[in-house]
């Protein structure tokens, strides 16, 4: 076990209010920068006391914030990040005990026998309050766990709580660290009884502490809800659930005769349909279940019989398409009534969704073209029983086609007018510019950049996995469109300023990431430059040259060629000169993006023209074709 608090490079950057690249630069340029005391060559850790002293000597830190001190003391006490959940739980128990005793004190000398970590946590609670202190520490814990600690996005949790309404009792059978129950608690001032369960014991303990710091009316139990239901007799007014997607070992074989499967035995590869029926089994009469589902669950062939049964018995009341990845299913305990309609909503806007659901409650024939519609159940019970909302929503009313055509026309004209201003100011020169070049591999060796390769295999996630950049995304300059299972730790997470490279049609497609967070997909390379030595836009621009593709192609024994980005060459120019060229490359990238956007707008306008003529709401302009820059 470590006997001192340690910090990573990311922690140091946070303490000094700088980026990670600045910390790397300090390590290279300052011989007195503290040496690592642990970790790995790629992810070293440093002694907090040494880092704090160095930053203060450099004038980069006046005083270590209380929250950072508390967090680092906890990490030191854990000694290993694998014990962080246990130590964080102990800190939470301490906060609960002190709150119960009404003895939260300001920070002072360590009491005899009390660890420094406990003193630091108590001091943080004195500054922020016990609940907020624990939330801060939990947030840092999740950062250390990465994708292993994935939680329901805050905006989705808030929407699910709003849809659940003012239910007196709420159950979350897969509560994780308690996001949905906390959102439900914050959604109303009315008293509530909360029940939560999760298979991960250490996570359940953290959820219990979070809730206990806010209410005495919460019960959280550890255990697998499908195999060992901790609340067999509880009928809740609302069930909220973000179940574990793609959990193959969910108990299919041992639960085949379970009485919860009123609507059919869930297919082995569709555990989400088991969670849906578990939620229904826990609903009180008139209660509502709000379940986050992978979008593919709305149309998988293996689940069509259960979907049909849910519709026939009027259990499934609404399907909401939040995105191409996530859907929300709203379900009620069947009351024996005759099924009539189910609401289909295609929107990511919480206000639109809530308004449509409320309107549907009073108007079973609700219809907002293009957004939401009450669809007769008989129309949904076809061969596929595909409940993807977009399939059942008509286009916007025909009277809007002409208006949208005019709007698109103006948008296209404005876009065409802007294109000329985006062309970079680069002109021919009579004097050939000579400069030496250096291989990317050499730049990697001397620390000017690092090259990362994506995994060769692609294990995609059709549901709620992490966003994954594909080769097509890089070539087209679009956001990440792929998905990958979130527990695959070998994936590389992109950062702002990274260069992502794909090989396409005898050229390199190189793109500078404006924002990070997506995972690097198969057949892609990532170059992470030191911004104090290389301009990423300059490097990305020169990588795309035809000469680089030729020089980087390696012939195999079979006679085929493959491109190796490490063999590409970069001109050796001063940083200021790189930035001047990089600015031109950046403008050209913006021009390319604008061209693609203009093409999309043109295709949209063409479709609207066809729709408008078919509807009789558009006619040719008098006197022939309009000007390309005006009507």
Coordinates of C-alpha atoms in Angstrom, one line a residue, residues 311 314 316-319 339-346 360 363-368 371-382 386-394:
X311 CA -49.3 -4.3 -27.6
X314 CA -52.1 -2.7 -23.8
X316 CA -46.7 -1.0 -24.1
X317 CA -48.1 2.5 -24.3
X318 CA -45.4 4.5 -26.0
X319 CA -42.0 4.2 -27.7
X339 CA -56.0 -1.9 -26.6
X340 CA -56.6 0.9 -29.1
X341 CA -53.4 2.9 -29.8
X342 CA -49.7 3.2 -28.9
X343 CA -47.9 6.5 -28.9
X344 CA -44.9 6.9 -31.2
X345 CA -42.6 9.9 -30.6
X346 CA -39.5 10.8 -32.6
X360 CA -51.9 11.6 -25.5
X363 CA -56.5 12.6 -26.6
X364 CA -56.1 9.0 -27.7
X365 CA -56.0 10.2 -31.3
X366 CA -53.1 12.6 -30.8
X367 CA -51.2 13.4 -34.0
X368 CA -48.4 16.0 -34.4
X371 CA -43.1 14.3 -34.3
X372 CA -45.6 12.1 -32.5
X373 CA -48.7 10.1 -33.3
X374 CA -51.1 7.7 -31.6
X375 CA -50.9 4.7 -33.9
X376 CA -53.7 2.1 -33.9
X377 CA -52.3 -1.1 -32.4
X378 CA -53.8 -3.1 -35.3
X379 CA -51.5 -1.2 -37.6
X380 CA -48.5 -2.2 -35.6
X381 CA -49.2 -5.9 -35.5
X382 CA -47.8 -6.8 -38.9
X386 CA -41.3 -3.0 -35.9
X387 CA -41.9 -0.3 -33.3
X388 CA -39.3 2.2 -34.6
X389 CA -41.3 5.5 -34.3
X390 CA -40.0 7.0 -37.6
X391 CA -41.7 4.1 -39.5
X392 CA -45.1 5.2 -38.2
X393 CA -44.9 9.0 -38.3
X394 CA -46.2 10.6 -41.5

